[in-house]
Amino acid sequence: MEEKAIIQASNLRKHYGSFVAVRGIDFTVNAGHCFGFLGPNGAGKTTTMRLLTVQIPPSAGYLRVLGMDTYQHARRIKARLGVVPQDNNLDPDFTAIENLLVYASYFSIPRREALQRARQLLAFVALEDKADVVVDKLSGGMRRRLVIARALLNNPDLLVLDEPTTGLDPQARHLLWQKLRQLRNEGVTMVLSTHYMEEAAQLCDELVVMDQGTILANGTPTELVKQHSSPTVLELRIDRADPADWLTAVSHRVNRLERVGDMLYLYSSDGEELLCELRHHALSALLRPASLEDVFLILTGRNLKDPLTITTPSRSLGS
């Protein structure tokens, strides 16, 4: 059965004067999927989220959300969206349930129905015992869960989450992931931006990796690891003075090699054999499966601006 496209974007661009924030990206989000935008700070993720939620108009390109053109039907699209912004823009002087009821009034939801939905959603995000607590007294994790509850009040056809767990402790982050997975399993279509690799792997059916306003790669988390990395990564911590001449003997068995400070990263298909041969050269050694974080670092680099690939003695996968 053909999947229904909830979002379609082609050559989508956004610039502010001479600064280009989004540089002609293409993607499709299908109904019932969680679609992710993964990238470092400044990659263009938040600008893309603002385009999708019709907060700003595109500078060029084609964008349809829920089957409607964002230029012509902004109000109708907004009425069918649930939005979780980066900031907790709750009213700090209102209680949790008051925040939900005020928000419900923006959608003309009758008071009795709004109260019923609000209590159901507070229970869903495990805040039923905090209904009458002033928002200013809630923890950061509780506020994020309340923002998600608020975004679901109007039974949205599309839930857009812009870095929903930034700044949360691990316990709060995992609880939010559990709630978002539950929504995905219930068929809610979600678009998520994040710079947490584990978050993307946990939640996304499909994702794109963005950097400097462009899409570098797209696919499922598993596909991206297969396409851009090796099955295993051997991490070796060595003496900084070691010229690592001993790597020459195994260079033909390494698909990619990076040296960052006193760390060597060897991407290979026979990591166990390499570990046995090289561990005595290292101060410490770790062999692990490749992950989405490796894909992220291969595509966007290890420093804050430019890629830092030191050596590629054989070939770089995905090139």
XYZ file of C-alpha atoms in Angstrom:
319
model
C 0.000 0.000 0.000
C 1.334 3.416 -0.971
C 2.261 5.603 1.986
C 0.679 9.010 2.406
C 3.089 11.956 2.372
C 2.466 14.349 5.265
C 5.322 16.692 4.303
C 6.913 17.198 0.891
C 9.855 19.545 0.394
C 11.833 20.171 -2.771
C 14.779 22.569 -3.168
C 13.671 24.243 0.062
C 15.729 27.325 0.870
C 15.793 30.010 3.546
C 18.149 32.954 3.662
C 18.436 36.054 5.796
C 20.144 38.665 3.648
C 23.440 37.146 2.533
C 23.291 34.341 5.130
C 21.820 31.102 3.791
C 20.409 28.980 6.623
C 18.840 26.224 4.493
C 20.425 25.455 1.119
C 17.974 23.683 -1.169
C 16.990 20.528 0.744
C 14.624 17.741 -0.378
C 12.752 15.305 1.877
C 9.404 13.540 2.365
C 7.737 12.588 5.658
C 5.195 9.762 5.491
C 2.170 9.306 7.748
C 2.775 7.410 10.970
C 6.557 7.791 10.819
C 8.989 9.616 13.066
C 11.298 11.592 10.793
C 14.478 13.069 12.245
C 16.821 15.950 11.477
C 20.208 15.190 13.023
C 23.022 17.716 13.002
C 25.344 19.927 15.036
C 24.383 23.347 16.333
C 24.007 25.747 13.420
C 23.223 22.976 10.913
C 19.886 24.530 9.920
C 17.644 22.193 11.930
C 15.727 24.858 13.836
C 15.230 26.972 10.714
C 13.790 23.894 9.012
C 11.461 23.314 11.978
C 10.264 26.923 11.739
C 9.567 26.454 8.043
C 7.570 23.296 8.696
C 5.508 24.950 11.430
C 4.804 27.944 9.160
C 6.485 30.432 11.495
C 8.589 31.780 8.623
C 8.113 31.606 4.839
C 10.583 29.833 2.542
C 12.855 32.026 0.440
C 12.542 29.554 -2.431
C 11.476 26.001 -3.192
C 8.405 23.846 -2.737
C 6.892 22.958 0.649
C 3.597 21.234 1.368
C 2.511 20.290 4.885
C -0.561 18.102 5.440
C -1.250 18.347 1.732
C -1.395 22.149 1.757
C 0.884 24.836 0.403
C 2.464 26.755 3.284
C 2.186 30.062 1.420
C -1.569 29.818 0.950
C -2.829 27.818 3.932
C -0.698 28.832 6.913
C -3.631 29.222 9.320
C -5.211 25.886 8.383
C -1.882 24.084 8.749
C -1.173 25.614 12.167
C -4.567 24.461 13.452
C -3.594 20.844 12.762
C -0.064 20.954 14.211
C 1.305 20.170 17.639
C 4.560 22.026 18.296
C 7.187 21.407 20.980
C 9.647 24.325 20.727
C 13.183 24.368 22.097
C 12.172 26.676 24.929
C 9.600 25.880 27.611
C 7.332 28.806 26.778
C 4.825 27.988 29.497
C 3.264 30.614 31.742
C 5.315 30.269 34.953
C 2.574 31.761 37.149
C -0.147 29.315 36.073
C -0.571 25.761 37.278
C 0.074 22.840 34.945
C -3.603 22.328 34.174
C -4.239 26.066 33.758
C -1.533 26.187 31.108
C -3.306 23.412 29.217
C -6.749 24.981 29.516
C -5.554 28.372 28.285
C -3.909 26.703 25.310
C -7.082 24.736 24.553
C -9.011 27.997 24.334
C -6.863 29.036 21.349
C -8.426 26.123 19.432
C -11.966 26.875 20.663
C -12.170 23.533 22.476
C -15.205 23.570 24.817
C -14.275 23.903 28.484
C -15.599 20.509 29.582
C -13.850 18.713 26.721
C -10.662 20.695 27.323
C -10.652 19.735 30.993
C -11.131 16.063 30.139
C -8.330 16.120 27.557
C -6.032 18.023 29.903
C -6.428 15.461 32.679
C -5.904 12.572 30.241
C -2.741 14.148 28.866
C -1.357 14.941 32.307
C -1.803 11.248 33.133
C -0.135 10.282 29.841
C 2.993 12.310 30.671
C 2.944 11.134 34.317
C 2.034 14.547 35.748
C -1.461 13.844 37.071
C -0.302 14.590 40.622
C 1.158 17.943 39.485
C -2.020 19.340 37.921
C -2.402 22.104 40.496
C 1.302 22.885 40.907
C 2.528 26.235 39.571
C 4.813 25.687 36.570
C 7.616 27.651 38.218
C 7.793 24.898 40.857
C 8.185 22.051 38.355
C 11.516 20.504 37.398
C 12.953 20.924 33.907
C 11.926 17.411 32.915
C 8.377 17.951 34.169
C 8.110 21.165 32.160
C 9.206 19.403 28.991
C 6.574 16.703 29.546
C 3.981 19.415 30.119
C 4.959 21.108 26.838
C 4.435 17.781 25.042
C 1.039 17.372 26.726
C 0.119 20.877 25.601
C 1.165 20.109 22.010
C -1.234 17.129 21.958
C -4.310 19.020 23.216
C -5.708 19.732 19.750
C -5.257 16.108 18.578
C -2.705 17.207 15.963
C -2.159 15.418 12.670
C 1.548 16.215 12.921
C 3.724 16.636 16.000
C 6.882 18.734 15.500
C 9.571 18.543 18.203
C 12.577 20.868 18.120
C 15.362 19.373 20.279
C 12.832 18.179 22.884
C 15.288 16.774 25.446
C 18.125 19.324 25.345
C 19.342 20.105 28.854
C 17.522 17.227 30.559
C 19.151 14.687 32.845
C 19.309 11.055 31.645
C 16.292 9.908 33.681
C 14.048 12.666 32.314
C 15.339 12.103 28.771
C 14.577 8.376 28.855
C 11.080 8.993 30.241
C 10.379 11.406 27.396
C 11.696 8.900 24.858
C 9.315 6.304 26.289
C 6.343 8.651 25.851
C 7.371 9.611 22.311
C 7.833 5.955 21.320
C 4.342 5.286 22.630
C 2.952 8.077 20.440
C 4.832 6.729 17.412
C 3.484 3.231 18.069
C -0.037 4.716 18.173
C 0.464 6.106 14.674
C 1.235 9.747 15.455
C 3.368 11.343 12.716
C 6.352 13.134 14.235
C 9.175 15.325 12.997
C 12.107 15.592 15.388
C 15.258 17.694 15.363
C 18.095 16.676 17.627
C 21.857 16.586 18.062
C 21.649 13.506 20.290
C 22.582 10.412 18.307
C 20.969 8.009 20.760
C 17.733 9.998 20.607
C 17.639 9.724 16.828
C 18.407 5.984 16.957
C 15.751 5.399 19.627
C 12.918 7.303 17.956
C 13.385 7.802 14.220
C 12.118 5.521 11.463
C 14.053 7.664 9.000
C 16.377 10.628 9.362
C 18.620 13.038 7.541
C 22.015 14.296 8.661
C 22.309 18.069 8.161
C 25.278 20.396 8.291
C 25.659 24.015 7.168
C 22.138 24.076 5.745
C 22.445 20.998 3.527
C 21.442 17.349 3.799
C 24.513 15.120 3.778
C 22.784 11.729 4.020
C 19.400 10.155 4.601
C 17.982 6.745 5.484
C 17.053 4.626 8.472
C 19.537 4.612 11.372
C 20.638 1.088 10.406
C 21.031 1.988 6.726
C 23.137 5.035 7.528
C 25.550 3.013 9.661
C 25.914 0.409 6.886
C 26.400 3.043 4.171
C 28.858 5.345 5.916
C 30.758 3.302 8.479
C 32.246 -0.152 9.024
C 30.816 -2.944 11.183
C 33.314 -2.287 13.982
C 35.356 0.586 15.358
C 38.602 0.019 17.246
C 39.483 2.879 19.597
C 43.131 3.015 20.676
C 44.605 5.509 23.120
C 48.309 5.884 22.398
C 51.262 7.899 23.587
C 51.138 11.281 21.822
C 54.815 10.861 20.876
C 54.140 7.537 19.159
C 54.402 8.087 15.374
C 52.183 4.999 14.947
C 54.410 3.562 12.209
C 53.081 0.133 13.184
C 49.783 1.053 11.518
C 51.375 0.655 8.096
C 51.283 -3.116 8.413
C 47.503 -3.152 8.850
C 46.539 -0.139 6.747
C 45.181 -2.299 3.917
C 42.647 -3.809 6.367
C 41.341 -0.469 7.599
C 38.512 1.273 5.756
C 39.001 4.559 7.583
C 41.463 5.901 10.135
C 41.249 9.037 12.230
C 43.780 10.349 14.704
C 42.543 12.960 17.183
C 45.038 13.896 19.889
C 46.055 10.668 21.611
C 43.141 8.679 20.145
C 43.095 6.494 17.043
C 39.827 5.359 15.478
C 40.111 2.394 13.088
C 36.983 1.513 11.089
C 37.241 -2.083 9.916
C 35.431 -5.327 9.162
C 37.858 -7.475 11.184
C 38.106 -5.512 14.397
C 38.685 -8.523 16.646
C 41.842 -9.547 14.797
C 43.098 -5.947 14.760
C 42.461 -5.679 18.488
C 44.597 -8.767 19.162
C 47.411 -7.457 16.956
C 47.462 -3.821 18.085
C 46.362 -3.711 21.711
C 49.954 -4.019 22.994
C 50.790 -0.756 21.154
C 48.076 1.145 23.021
C 47.627 2.517 26.515
C 44.003 1.353 26.270
C 41.875 -0.334 23.608
C 38.143 -0.656 22.991
C 36.387 -2.575 20.228
C 32.725 -1.711 19.662
C 30.046 -1.898 16.961
C 29.736 1.155 14.727
C 26.918 3.522 15.661
C 24.975 6.507 14.399
C 27.455 8.710 16.271
C 30.238 7.422 14.017
C 28.173 8.342 10.957
C 27.584 11.788 12.411
C 31.275 12.383 13.063
C 32.364 10.975 9.696
C 29.958 13.274 7.860
C 30.230 16.457 9.948
C 33.705 16.225 11.512
C 34.986 15.963 15.059
C 35.609 19.633 15.778
C 33.178 22.536 15.922
C 33.563 23.656 12.325
C 35.610 21.655 9.840
C 36.119 17.878 9.541
C 39.294 16.594 11.194
C 40.174 13.448 9.293
C 43.880 12.957 9.882
C 44.690 10.008 7.652
C 42.871 7.691 5.278
C 45.447 5.009 4.447
C 42.961 2.891 2.506
C 39.552 4.263 1.575
C 36.736 6.130 3.276
C 33.437 4.271 3.237
C 30.528 6.210 1.840
C 32.720 8.364 -0.398
